[in-house]
JSON list of C-alpha atoms and ligand atoms in Angstrom, two decimals:
[
{"chain": "V", "resi": 1, "resn": "MET", "atom": "CA", "xyz": [133.09, 158.07, 54.98]},
{"chain": "V", "resi": 2, "resn": "GLY", "atom": "CA", "xyz": [133.60, 161.15, 52.98]},
{"chain": "V", "resi": 3, "resn": "ASP", "atom": "CA", "xyz": [134.79, 159.05, 50.11]},
{"chain": "V", "resi": 4, "resn": "LEU", "atom": "CA", "xyz": [131.97, 156.56, 50.56]},
{"chain": "V", "resi": 5, "resn": "LEU", "atom": "CA", "xyz": [129.44, 159.26, 50.06]},
{"chain": "V", "resi": 6, "resn": "ALA", "atom": "CA", "xyz": [131.19, 161.20, 47.21]},
{"chain": "V", "resi": 7, "resn": "GLY", "atom": "CA", "xyz": [128.81, 161.65, 44.44]},
{"chain": "V", "resi": 8, "resn": "ILE", "atom": "CA", "xyz": [125.75, 161.07, 46.46]},
{"chain": "V", "resi": 9, "resn": "ASP", "atom": "CA", "xyz": [123.43, 164.10, 46.67]},
{"chain": "V", "resi": 10, "resn": "SER", "atom": "CA", "xyz": [121.28, 164.04, 49.79]},
{"chain": "V", "resi": 11, "resn": "ARG", "atom": "CA", "xyz": [118.75, 166.40, 48.02]},
{"chain": "V", "resi": 12, "resn": "GLN", "atom": "CA", "xyz": [117.77, 163.57, 45.56]},
{"chain": "V", "resi": 13, "resn": "TRP", "atom": "CA", "xyz": [116.01, 160.39, 46.11]},
{"chain": "V", "resi": 14, "resn": "THR", "atom": "CA", "xyz": [113.32, 158.22, 44.69]},
{"chain": "V", "resi": 15, "resn": "GLU", "atom": "CA", "xyz": [109.82, 157.35, 45.98]},
{"chain": "V", "resi": 16, "resn": "ARG", "atom": "CA", "xyz": [107.72, 154.73, 44.20]},
{"chain": "V", "resi": 17, "resn": "LEU", "atom": "CA", "xyz": [103.87, 155.59, 44.00]},
{"chain": "V", "resi": 18, "resn": "GLY", "atom": "CA", "xyz": [102.78, 152.65, 41.82]},
{"chain": "V", "resi": 19, "resn": "PRO", "atom": "CA", "xyz": [104.00, 150.09, 39.32]},
{"chain": "V", "resi": 20, "resn": "GLY", "atom": "CA", "xyz": [104.63, 152.77, 36.65]},
{"chain": "V", "resi": 21, "resn": "THR", "atom": "CA", "xyz": [105.02, 155.83, 38.76]},
{"chain": "V", "resi": 22, "resn": "VAL", "atom": "CA", "xyz": [107.97, 157.28, 40.62]},
{"chain": "V", "resi": 23, "resn": "VAL", "atom": "CA", "xyz": [108.68, 160.71, 42.33]},
{"chain": "V", "resi": 24, "resn": "LEU", "atom": "CA", "xyz": [112.26, 161.69, 41.70]},
{"chain": "V", "resi": 25, "resn": "ARG", "atom": "CA", "xyz": [112.78, 164.14, 44.56]},
{"chain": "V", "resi": 26, "resn": "GLY", "atom": "CA", "xyz": [115.06, 167.01, 43.71]},
{"chain": "V", "resi": 27, "resn": "PHE", "atom": "CA", "xyz": [115.84, 165.75, 40.25]},
{"chain": "V", "resi": 28, "resn": "ALA", "atom": "CA", "xyz": [115.28, 169.10, 38.59]},
{"chain": "V", "resi": 29, "resn": "LEU", "atom": "CA", "xyz": [116.88, 171.31, 41.28]},
{"chain": "V", "resi": 30, "resn": "ALA", "atom": "CA", "xyz": [120.13, 171.70, 39.42]},
{"chain": "V", "resi": 31, "resn": "ALA", "atom": "CA", "xyz": [118.32, 172.76, 36.14]},
{"chain": "V", "resi": 32, "resn": "ALA", "atom": "CA", "xyz": [115.64, 174.90, 37.90]},
{"chain": "V", "resi": 33, "resn": "GLY", "atom": "CA", "xyz": [117.26, 178.19, 37.22]},
{"chain": "V", "resi": 34, "resn": "GLU", "atom": "CA", "xyz": [117.85, 177.70, 33.50]},
{"chain": "V", "resi": 35, "resn": "MET", "atom": "CA", "xyz": [114.33, 176.09, 33.19]},
{"chain": "V", "resi": 36, "resn": "TYR", "atom": "CA", "xyz": [112.75, 179.21, 34.84]},
{"chain": "V", "resi": 37, "resn": "ALA", "atom": "CA", "xyz": [114.61, 181.50, 32.46]},
{"chain": "V", "resi": 38, "resn": "GLU", "atom": "CA", "xyz": [113.39, 179.41, 29.58]},
{"chain": "V", "resi": 39, "resn": "ILE", "atom": "CA", "xyz": [109.77, 179.65, 30.78]},
{"chain": "V", "resi": 40, "resn": "GLU", "atom": "CA", "xyz": [110.08, 183.35, 30.91]},
{"chain": "V", "resi": 41, "resn": "ARG", "atom": "CA", "xyz": [111.21, 183.32, 27.23]},
{"chain": "V", "resi": 42, "resn": "ILE", "atom": "CA", "xyz": [108.32, 181.06, 26.27]},
{"chain": "V", "resi": 43, "resn": "VAL", "atom": "CA", "xyz": [105.62, 183.05, 27.93]},
{"chain": "V", "resi": 44, "resn": "ALA", "atom": "CA", "xyz": [106.93, 186.28, 26.38]},
{"chain": "V", "resi": 45, "resn": "GLN", "atom": "CA", "xyz": [105.91, 184.62, 23.01]},
{"chain": "V", "resi": 46, "resn": "ALA", "atom": "CA", "xyz": [102.86, 182.57, 24.23]},
{"chain": "V", "resi": 47, "resn": "PRO", "atom": "CA", "xyz": [101.56, 184.30, 27.38]},
{"chain": "V", "resi": 48, "resn": "PHE", "atom": "CA", "xyz": [99.77, 182.42, 30.24]},
{"chain": "V", "resi": 49, "resn": "ARG", "atom": "CA", "xyz": [96.09, 182.31, 29.70]},
{"chain": "V", "resi": 50, "resn": "GLN", "atom": "CA", "xyz": [93.13, 180.69, 31.58]},
{"chain": "V", "resi": 51, "resn": "MET", "atom": "CA", "xyz": [91.39, 178.57, 29.08]},
{"chain": "V", "resi": 52, "resn": "GLN", "atom": "CA", "xyz": [87.70, 177.50, 29.03]},
{"chain": "V", "resi": 53, "resn": "THR", "atom": "CA", "xyz": [86.64, 173.93, 29.68]},
{"chain": "V", "resi": 54, "resn": "PRO", "atom": "CA", "xyz": [84.27, 172.41, 27.14]},
{"chain": "V", "resi": 55, "resn": "GLY", "atom": "CA", "xyz": [81.48, 172.76, 29.96]},
{"chain": "V", "resi": 56, "resn": "GLY", "atom": "CA", "xyz": [82.03, 176.58, 29.85]},
{"chain": "V", "resi": 57, "resn": "PHE", "atom": "CA", "xyz": [84.05, 177.07, 33.16]},
{"chain": "V", "resi": 58, "resn": "ARG", "atom": "CA", "xyz": [87.33, 179.17, 33.31]},
{"chain": "V", "resi": 59, "resn": "MET", "atom": "CA", "xyz": [90.22, 177.07, 34.66]},
{"chain": "V", "resi": 60, "resn": "SER", "atom": "CA", "xyz": [91.75, 178.52, 37.73]},
{"chain": "V", "resi": 61, "resn": "VAL", "atom": "CA", "xyz": [95.24, 177.34, 36.34]},
{"chain": "V", "resi": 62, "resn": "ALA", "atom": "CA", "xyz": [96.80, 179.50, 33.60]},
{"chain": "V", "resi": 63, "resn": "MET", "atom": "CA", "xyz": [98.53, 177.76, 30.82]},
{"chain": "V", "resi": 64, "resn": "SER", "atom": "CA", "xyz": [101.05, 178.01, 27.98]},
{"chain": "V", "resi": 65, "resn": "ASN", "atom": "CA", "xyz": [102.80, 175.41, 25.99]},
{"chain": "V", "resi": 66, "resn": "CYS", "atom": "CA", "xyz": [106.04, 174.79, 23.94]},
{"chain": "V", "resi": 67, "resn": "GLY", "atom": "CA", "xyz": [106.95, 172.14, 21.55]},
{"chain": "V", "resi": 68, "resn": "ASP", "atom": "CA", "xyz": [105.50, 170.83, 18.33]},
{"chain": "V", "resi": 69, "resn": "TYR", "atom": "CA", "xyz": [102.06, 170.61, 19.86]},
{"chain": "V", "resi": 70, "resn": "GLY", "atom": "CA", "xyz": [100.30, 172.37, 22.75]},
{"chain": "V", "resi": 71, "resn": "TRP", "atom": "CA", "xyz": [97.31, 171.11, 24.91]},
{"chain": "V", "resi": 72, "resn": "VAL", "atom": "CA", "xyz": [94.28, 173.46, 24.57]},
{"chain": "V", "resi": 73, "resn": "THR", "atom": "CA", "xyz": [90.77, 173.46, 25.71]},
{"chain": "V", "resi": 74, "resn": "ASP", "atom": "CA", "xyz": [87.70, 175.60, 24.68]},
{"chain": "V", "resi": 75, "resn": "ALA", "atom": "CA", "xyz": [84.01, 175.13, 23.96]},
{"chain": "V", "resi": 76, "resn": "SER", "atom": "CA", "xyz": [84.77, 172.62, 21.25]},
{"chain": "V", "resi": 77, "resn": "GLY", "atom": "CA", "xyz": [86.78, 170.38, 23.58]},
{"chain": "V", "resi": 78, "resn": "TYR", "atom": "CA", "xyz": [90.27, 169.23, 24.68]},
{"chain": "V", "resi": 79, "resn": "ARG", "atom": "CA", "xyz": [92.97, 168.67, 22.04]},
{"chain": "V", "resi": 80, "resn": "TYR", "atom": "CA", "xyz": [96.48, 169.15, 20.97]},
{"chain": "V", "resi": 81, "resn": "ALA", "atom": "CA", "xyz": [97.13, 171.99, 18.53]},
{"chain": "V", "resi": 82, "resn": "ALA", "atom": "CA", "xyz": [100.24, 172.85, 16.51]},
{"chain": "V", "resi": 83, "resn": "GLU", "atom": "CA", "xyz": [99.31, 176.50, 16.81]},
{"chain": "V", "resi": 84, "resn": "ASP", "atom": "CA", "xyz": [98.64, 178.85, 19.64]},
{"chain": "V", "resi": 85, "resn": "PRO", "atom": "CA", "xyz": [95.01, 179.73, 19.20]},
{"chain": "V", "resi": 86, "resn": "GLU", "atom": "CA", "xyz": [95.63, 183.18, 20.71]},
{"chain": "V", "resi": 87, "resn": "SER", "atom": "CA", "xyz": [98.25, 184.23, 18.02]},
{"chain": "V", "resi": 88, "resn": "GLY", "atom": "CA", "xyz": [97.70, 181.67, 15.17]},
{"chain": "V", "resi": 89, "resn": "ARG", "atom": "CA", "xyz": [101.53, 181.04, 15.38]},
{"chain": "V", "resi": 90, "resn": "PRO", "atom": "CA", "xyz": [103.37, 177.77, 16.24]},
{"chain": "V", "resi": 91, "resn": "TRP", "atom": "CA", "xyz": [104.14, 177.23, 19.84]},
{"chain": "V", "resi": 92, "resn": "PRO", "atom": "CA", "xyz": [107.64, 178.31, 20.99]},
{"chain": "V", "resi": 93, "resn": "VAL", "atom": "CA", "xyz": [110.42, 175.65, 20.38]},
{"chain": "V", "resi": 94, "resn": "LEU", "atom": "CA", "xyz": [110.88, 173.01, 23.12]},
{"chain": "V", "resi": 95, "resn": "PRO", "atom": "CA", "xyz": [114.30, 174.15, 24.66]},
{"chain": "V", "resi": 96, "resn": "ALA", "atom": "CA", "xyz": [116.94, 171.48, 24.50]},
{"chain": "V", "resi": 97, "resn": "ALA", "atom": "CA", "xyz": [117.53, 171.63, 28.17]},
{"chain": "V", "resi": 98, "resn": "PHE", "atom": "CA", "xyz": [113.82, 170.66, 28.69]},
{"chain": "V", "resi": 99, "resn": "ARG", "atom": "CA", "xyz": [114.03, 167.77, 26.22]},
{"chain": "V", "resi": 100, "resn": "GLU", "atom": "CA", "xyz": [117.22, 166.51, 27.84]},
{"chain": "V", "resi": 101, "resn": "LEU", "atom": "CA", "xyz": [115.87, 166.67, 31.49]},
{"chain": "V", "resi": 102, "resn": "ALA", "atom": "CA", "xyz": [112.60, 165.04, 30.55]},
{"chain": "V", "resi": 103, "resn": "SER", "atom": "CA", "xyz": [114.33, 162.20, 28.77]},
{"chain": "V", "resi": 104, "resn": "ARG", "atom": "CA", "xyz": [116.90, 161.66, 31.54]},
{"chain": "V", "resi": 105, "resn": "ALA", "atom": "CA", "xyz": [113.95, 161.52, 34.06]},
{"chain": "V", "resi": 106, "resn": "ALA", "atom": "CA", "xyz": [112.03, 159.02, 32.04]},
{"chain": "V", "resi": 107, "resn": "GLY", "atom": "CA", "xyz": [115.14, 156.93, 31.61]},
{"chain": "V", "resi": 108, "resn": "ALA", "atom": "CA", "xyz": [115.74, 156.93, 35.42]},
{"chain": "V", "resi": 109, "resn": "ALA", "atom": "CA", "xyz": [112.01, 155.77, 35.94]},
{"chain": "V", "resi": 110, "resn": "GLY", "atom": "CA", "xyz": [112.63, 152.89, 33.41]},
{"chain": "V", "resi": 111, "resn": "PHE", "atom": "CA", "xyz": [111.23, 154.47, 30.26]},
{"chain": "V", "resi": 112, "resn": "PRO", "atom": "CA", "xyz": [114.12, 154.67, 27.89]},
{"chain": "V", "resi": 113, "resn": "ASP", "atom": "CA", "xyz": [113.95, 156.79, 24.60]},
{"chain": "V", "resi": 114, "resn": "PHE", "atom": "CA", "xyz": [111.32, 159.21, 25.81]},
{"chain": "V", "resi": 115, "resn": "ALA", "atom": "CA", "xyz": [111.11, 161.97, 23.15]},
{"chain": "V", "resi": 116, "resn": "PRO", "atom": "CA", "xyz": [108.54, 164.46, 24.09]},
{"chain": "V", "resi": 117, "resn": "ASP", "atom": "CA", "xyz": [106.84, 166.66, 21.39]},
{"chain": "V", "resi": 118, "resn": "ALA", "atom": "CA", "xyz": [104.62, 168.72, 23.75]},
{"chain": "V", "resi": 119, "resn": "CYS", "atom": "CA", "xyz": [105.22, 170.49, 27.09]},
{"chain": "V", "resi": 120, "resn": "LEU", "atom": "CA", "xyz": [102.18, 172.06, 28.85]},
{"chain": "V", "resi": 121, "resn": "ILE", "atom": "CA", "xyz": [103.18, 174.77, 31.28]},
{"chain": "V", "resi": 122, "resn": "ASN", "atom": "CA", "xyz": [100.84, 175.25, 34.31]},
{"chain": "V", "resi": 123, "resn": "ARG", "atom": "CA", "xyz": [100.76, 178.28, 36.51]},
{"chain": "V", "resi": 124, "resn": "TYR", "atom": "CA", "xyz": [99.15, 178.06, 39.84]},
{"chain": "V", "resi": 125, "resn": "ALA", "atom": "CA", "xyz": [98.51, 181.39, 41.69]},
{"chain": "V", "resi": 126, "resn": "PRO", "atom": "CA", "xyz": [97.63, 180.92, 45.27]},
{"chain": "V", "resi": 127, "resn": "GLY", "atom": "CA", "xyz": [94.05, 179.35, 45.37]},
{"chain": "V", "resi": 128, "resn": "ALA", "atom": "CA", "xyz": [94.42, 177.69, 41.91]},
{"chain": "V", "resi": 129, "resn": "ARG", "atom": "CA", "xyz": [93.74, 174.02, 41.78]},
{"chain": "V", "resi": 130, "resn": "MET", "atom": "CA", "xyz": [93.16, 171.23, 39.25]},
{"chain": "V", "resi": 131, "resn": "SER", "atom": "CA", "xyz": [90.25, 168.73, 39.74]},
{"chain": "V", "resi": 132, "resn": "LEU", "atom": "CA", "xyz": [90.57, 165.07, 39.21]},
{"chain": "V", "resi": 133, "resn": "HIS", "atom": "CA", "xyz": [91.11, 164.07, 35.71]},
{"chain": "V", "resi": 134, "resn": "GLN", "atom": "CA", "xyz": [92.74, 161.38, 33.45]},
{"chain": "V", "resi": 135, "resn": "ASP", "atom": "CA", "xyz": [95.24, 162.42, 30.67]},
{"chain": "V", "resi": 136, "resn": "ARG", "atom": "CA", "xyz": [93.97, 160.62, 27.71]},
{"chain": "V", "resi": 137, "resn": "ASP", "atom": "CA", "xyz": [94.35, 162.99, 24.80]},
{"chain": "V", "resi": 138, "resn": "GLU", "atom": "CA", "xyz": [97.77, 161.58, 23.75]},
{"chain": "V", "resi": 139, "resn": "ARG", "atom": "CA", "xyz": [97.77, 159.17, 20.79]},
{"chain": "V", "resi": 140, "resn": "ASP", "atom": "CA", "xyz": [100.21, 156.56, 22.22]},
{"chain": "V", "resi": 141, "resn": "LEU", "atom": "CA", "xyz": [99.37, 155.75, 25.83]},
{"chain": "V", "resi": 142, "resn": "SER", "atom": "CA", "xyz": [102.40, 153.54, 26.05]},
{"chain": "V", "resi": 143, "resn": "GLN", "atom": "CA", "xyz": [104.55, 156.67, 26.41]},
{"chain": "V", "resi": 144, "resn": "PRO", "atom": "CA", "xyz": [104.88, 158.09, 29.90]},
{"chain": "V", "resi": 145, "resn": "ILE", "atom": "CA", "xyz": [104.30, 161.71, 31.14]},
{"chain": "V", "resi": 146, "resn": "VAL", "atom": "CA", "xyz": [107.19, 163.59, 32.89]},
{"chain": "V", "resi": 147, "resn": "SER", "atom": "CA", "xyz": [106.00, 166.18, 35.34]},
{"chain": "V", "resi": 148, "resn": "VAL", "atom": "CA", "xyz": [108.29, 168.96, 36.80]},
{"chain": "V", "resi": 149, "resn": "SER", "atom": "CA", "xyz": [107.27, 171.05, 39.69]},
{"chain": "V", "resi": 150, "resn": "LEU", "atom": "CA", "xyz": [108.80, 174.49, 40.35]},
{"chain": "V", "resi": 151, "resn": "GLY", "atom": "CA", "xyz": [108.11, 177.28, 42.93]},
{"chain": "V", "resi": 152, "resn": "LEU", "atom": "CA", "xyz": [105.35, 176.96, 45.67]},
{"chain": "V", "resi": 153, "resn": "PRO", "atom": "CA", "xyz": [104.69, 173.44, 46.97]},
{"chain": "V", "resi": 154, "resn": "ALA", "atom": "CA", "xyz": [101.35, 171.72, 46.31]},
{"chain": "V", "resi": 155, "resn": "VAL", "atom": "CA", "xyz": [99.57, 168.50, 47.22]},
{"chain": "V", "resi": 156, "resn": "PHE", "atom": "CA", "xyz": [99.12, 166.22, 44.38]},
{"chain": "V", "resi": 157, "resn": "LEU", "atom": "CA", "xyz": [96.16, 163.87, 44.41]},
{"chain": "V", "resi": 158, "resn": "PHE", "atom": "CA", "xyz": [96.91, 160.50, 43.03]},
{"chain": "V", "resi": 159, "resn": "GLY", "atom": "CA", "xyz": [93.82, 158.25, 42.61]},
{"chain": "V", "resi": 160, "resn": "GLY", "atom": "CA", "xyz": [93.05, 155.05, 40.68]},
{"chain": "V", "resi": 161, "resn": "GLY", "atom": "CA", "xyz": [91.40, 154.04, 37.48]},
{"chain": "V", "resi": 162, "resn": "LYS", "atom": "CA", "xyz": [87.97, 155.27, 38.46]},
{"chain": "V", "resi": 163, "resn": "ARG", "atom": "CA", "xyz": [87.17, 158.72, 39.57]},
{"chain": "V", "resi": 164, "resn": "SER", "atom": "CA", "xyz": [85.64, 157.33, 42.85]},
{"chain": "V", "resi": 165, "resn": "ASP", "atom": "CA", "xyz": [88.74, 155.34, 43.77]},
{"chain": "V", "resi": 166, "resn": "PRO", "atom": "CA", "xyz": [90.57, 156.58, 46.99]},
{"chain": "V", "resi": 167, "resn": "VAL", "atom": "CA", "xyz": [93.26, 159.21, 46.37]},
{"chain": "V", "resi": 168, "resn": "SER", "atom": "CA", "xyz": [96.62, 159.42, 48.13]},
{"chain": "V", "resi": 169, "resn": "ARG", "atom": "CA", "xyz": [97.98, 162.99, 48.80]},
{"chain": "V", "resi": 170, "resn": "VAL", "atom": "CA", "xyz": [101.61, 163.49, 47.55]},
{"chain": "V", "resi": 171, "resn": "PRO", "atom": "CA", "xyz": [103.39, 166.76, 48.46]},
{"chain": "V", "resi": 172, "resn": "LEU", "atom": "CA", "xyz": [105.36, 168.08, 45.68]},
{"chain": "V", "resi": 173, "resn": "THR", "atom": "CA", "xyz": [107.99, 170.74, 46.17]},
{"chain": "V", "resi": 174, "resn": "HIS", "atom": "CA", "xyz": [110.37, 172.74, 43.97]},
{"chain": "V", "resi": 175, "resn": "GLY", "atom": "CA", "xyz": [112.51, 170.43, 41.84]},
{"chain": "V", "resi": 176, "resn": "ASP", "atom": "CA", "xyz": [110.46, 167.24, 42.20]},
{"chain": "V", "resi": 177, "resn": "VAL", "atom": "CA", "xyz": [109.82, 165.31, 39.02]},
{"chain": "V", "resi": 178, "resn": "VAL", "atom": "CA", "xyz": [106.99, 162.77, 38.67]},
{"chain": "V", "resi": 179, "resn": "VAL", "atom": "CA", "xyz": [107.33, 160.09, 35.89]},
{"chain": "V", "resi": 180, "resn": "TRP", "atom": "CA", "xyz": [104.32, 157.90, 35.22]},
{"chain": "V", "resi": 181, "resn": "GLY", "atom": "CA", "xyz": [103.12, 155.53, 32.63]},
{"chain": "V", "resi": 182, "resn": "GLY", "atom": "CA", "xyz": [102.56, 151.84, 31.97]},
{"chain": "V", "resi": 183, "resn": "ALA", "atom": "CA", "xyz": [99.94, 150.42, 34.20]},
{"chain": "V", "resi": 184, "resn": "ASP", "atom": "CA", "xyz": [99.30, 153.82, 35.89]},
{"chain": "V", "resi": 185, "resn": "ARG", "atom": "CA", "xyz": [99.08, 155.97, 32.75]},
{"chain": "V", "resi": 186, "resn": "LEU", "atom": "CA", "xyz": [95.20, 156.31, 33.07]},
{"chain": "V", "resi": 187, "resn": "ARG", "atom": "CA", "xyz": [94.98, 156.96, 36.85]},
{"chain": "V", "resi": 188, "resn": "TYR", "atom": "CA", "xyz": [92.92, 159.89, 38.03]},
{"chain": "V", "resi": 189, "resn": "HIS", "atom": "CA", "xyz": [94.88, 162.76, 39.43]},
{"chain": "V", "resi": 190, "resn": "GLY", "atom": "CA", "xyz": [94.64, 166.40, 40.50]},
{"chain": "V", "resi": 191, "resn": "VAL", "atom": "CA", "xyz": [96.13, 169.23, 42.59]},
{"chain": "V", "resi": 192, "resn": "LEU", "atom": "CA", "xyz": [94.65, 170.78, 45.71]},
{"chain": "V", "resi": 193, "resn": "ALA", "atom": "CA", "xyz": [94.40, 174.65, 45.99]},
{"chain": "V", "resi": 194, "resn": "VAL", "atom": "CA", "xyz": [97.89, 176.06, 46.28]},
{"chain": "V", "resi": 195, "resn": "LYS", "atom": "CA", "xyz": [98.55, 177.85, 49.48]},
{"chain": "V", "resi": 196, "resn": "ASP", "atom": "CA", "xyz": [99.88, 181.54, 49.50]},
{"chain": "V", "resi": 197, "resn": "GLY", "atom": "CA", "xyz": [103.62, 181.94, 49.84]},
{"chain": "V", "resi": 198, "resn": "ALA", "atom": "CA", "xyz": [106.72, 183.27, 48.16]},
{"chain": "V", "resi": 199, "resn": "HIS", "atom": "CA", "xyz": [109.40, 181.25, 46.51]},
{"chain": "V", "resi": 200, "resn": "PRO", "atom": "CA", "xyz": [112.86, 182.72, 46.02]},
{"chain": "V", "resi": 201, "resn": "LEU", "atom": "CA", "xyz": [113.17, 181.85, 42.33]},
{"chain": "V", "resi": 202, "resn": "VAL", "atom": "CA", "xyz": [109.63, 181.64, 41.08]},
{"chain": "V", "resi": 203, "resn": "GLY", "atom": "CA", "xyz": [107.70, 184.06, 43.33]},
{"chain": "V", "resi": 204, "resn": "ALA", "atom": "CA", "xyz": [104.06, 183.70, 44.50]},
{"chain": "V", "resi": 205, "resn": "CYS", "atom": "CA", "xyz": [103.08, 180.80, 42.32]},
{"chain": "V", "resi": 206, "resn": "ARG", "atom": "CA", "xyz": [103.64, 177.10, 41.56]},
{"chain": "V", "resi": 207, "resn": "LEU", "atom": "CA", "xyz": [104.76, 176.16, 37.99]},
{"chain": "V", "resi": 208, "resn": "ASN", "atom": "CA", "xyz": [104.37, 172.69, 36.67]},
{"chain": "V", "resi": 209, "resn": "LEU", "atom": "CA", "xyz": [105.61, 171.46, 33.28]},
{"chain": "V", "resi": 210, "resn": "THR", "atom": "CA", "xyz": [104.26, 168.15, 31.80]},
{"chain": "V", "resi": 211, "resn": "PHE", "atom": "CA", "xyz": [106.25, 166.64, 28.92]},
{"chain": "V", "resi": 212, "resn": "ARG", "atom": "CA", "xyz": [104.28, 164.29, 26.66]},
{"chain": "V", "resi": 213, "resn": "LYS", "atom": "CA", "xyz": [104.49, 162.48, 23.38]},
{"chain": "V", "resi": 214, "resn": "ALA", "atom": "CA", "xyz": [101.23, 163.79, 22.00]},
{"chain": "V", "resi": 215, "resn": "ARG", "atom": "CA", "xyz": [101.33, 162.38, 18.45]},
{"chain": "N", "resi": 1, "resn": "MD6", "atom": "C1", "xyz": [100.11, 169.57, 37.92]},
{"chain": "N", "resi": 1, "resn": "MD6", "atom": "N1", "xyz": [99.73, 167.78, 36.64]},
{"chain": "N", "resi": 1, "resn": "MD6", "atom": "O1", "xyz": [100.88, 168.99, 38.67]},
{"chain": "N", "resi": 1, "resn": "MD6", "atom": "C2", "xyz": [99.05, 168.93, 37.10]},
{"chain": "N", "resi": 1, "resn": "MD6", "atom": "N2", "xyz": [99.13, 164.93, 34.39]},
{"chain": "N", "resi": 1, "resn": "MD6", "atom": "O2", "xyz": [100.02, 170.88, 37.96]},
{"chain": "N", "resi": 1, "resn": "MD6", "atom": "C3", "xyz": [98.99, 166.84, 35.96]},
{"chain": "N", "resi": 1, "resn": "MD6", "atom": "O3", "xyz": [97.80, 167.08, 35.53]},
{"chain": "N", "resi": 1, "resn": "MD6", "atom": "C4", "xyz": [99.73, 165.72, 35.45]},
{"chain": "N", "resi": 1, "resn": "MD6", "atom": "O4", "xyz": [101.56, 166.00, 36.86]},
{"chain": "N", "resi": 1, "resn": "MD6", "atom": "C5", "xyz": [99.72, 163.90, 34.09]},
{"chain": "N", "resi": 1, "resn": "MD6", "atom": "C6", "xyz": [100.92, 163.41, 34.51]},
{"chain": "N", "resi": 1, "resn": "MD6", "atom": "C7", "xyz": [101.57, 164.25, 35.43]},
{"chain": "N", "resi": 1, "resn": "MD6", "atom": "C8", "xyz": [100.98, 165.36, 35.94]},
{"chain": "N", "resi": 2, "resn": "FE", "atom": "FE1", "xyz": [97.11, 165.53, 34.22]}
]
């Protein structure tokens, strides 16, 4: 029995949410410590900030980016930018460990050769949330998005092609990776308000990294 189970990690399994969407439970657990250290290096150069929506609201989620392009929003709209608007400098480099994890996760989900050029880093303090939206600012919608959750748990809302479609509630915890694309690429999604708590590695917040091919 010990031999039969050799190499099987009971902390890792896969759940399918849709034709193009899987949750890889625990996929980032082994890399989480190194990823967290990289995030600290990145936000020392490009600090977390709460951006304004085009409608003039301040987002409850604080954001930073690394990679060739970063996702930004302000009064003039949502877009990808090669420079951090706060500093005028390029975003911090996408760490090799991030690129490798994202590409390995995409491959495990059936999207080979995923080469992200953008990584949006979201920080949710308790109470922060993200309302239902579609991700449609990327040029090539045939490319998937790889989403890594670290720290406090959260409930992910996974809807349909219309804002009014029913949503399922998917709990995401530290180390979970969601990969989605294909027929699911434009589904509405969001995150319920994060509950108070303390995570041993990350502290009193949830971090989410989304890897994309923006250009
Ligand atoms: C979050 N994630 O989990 C927000 N978008 O903090 C997203 O908005 C998202 O997880 C596209 C694909 C995967 C995601
Ligand atoms: Fe999104």
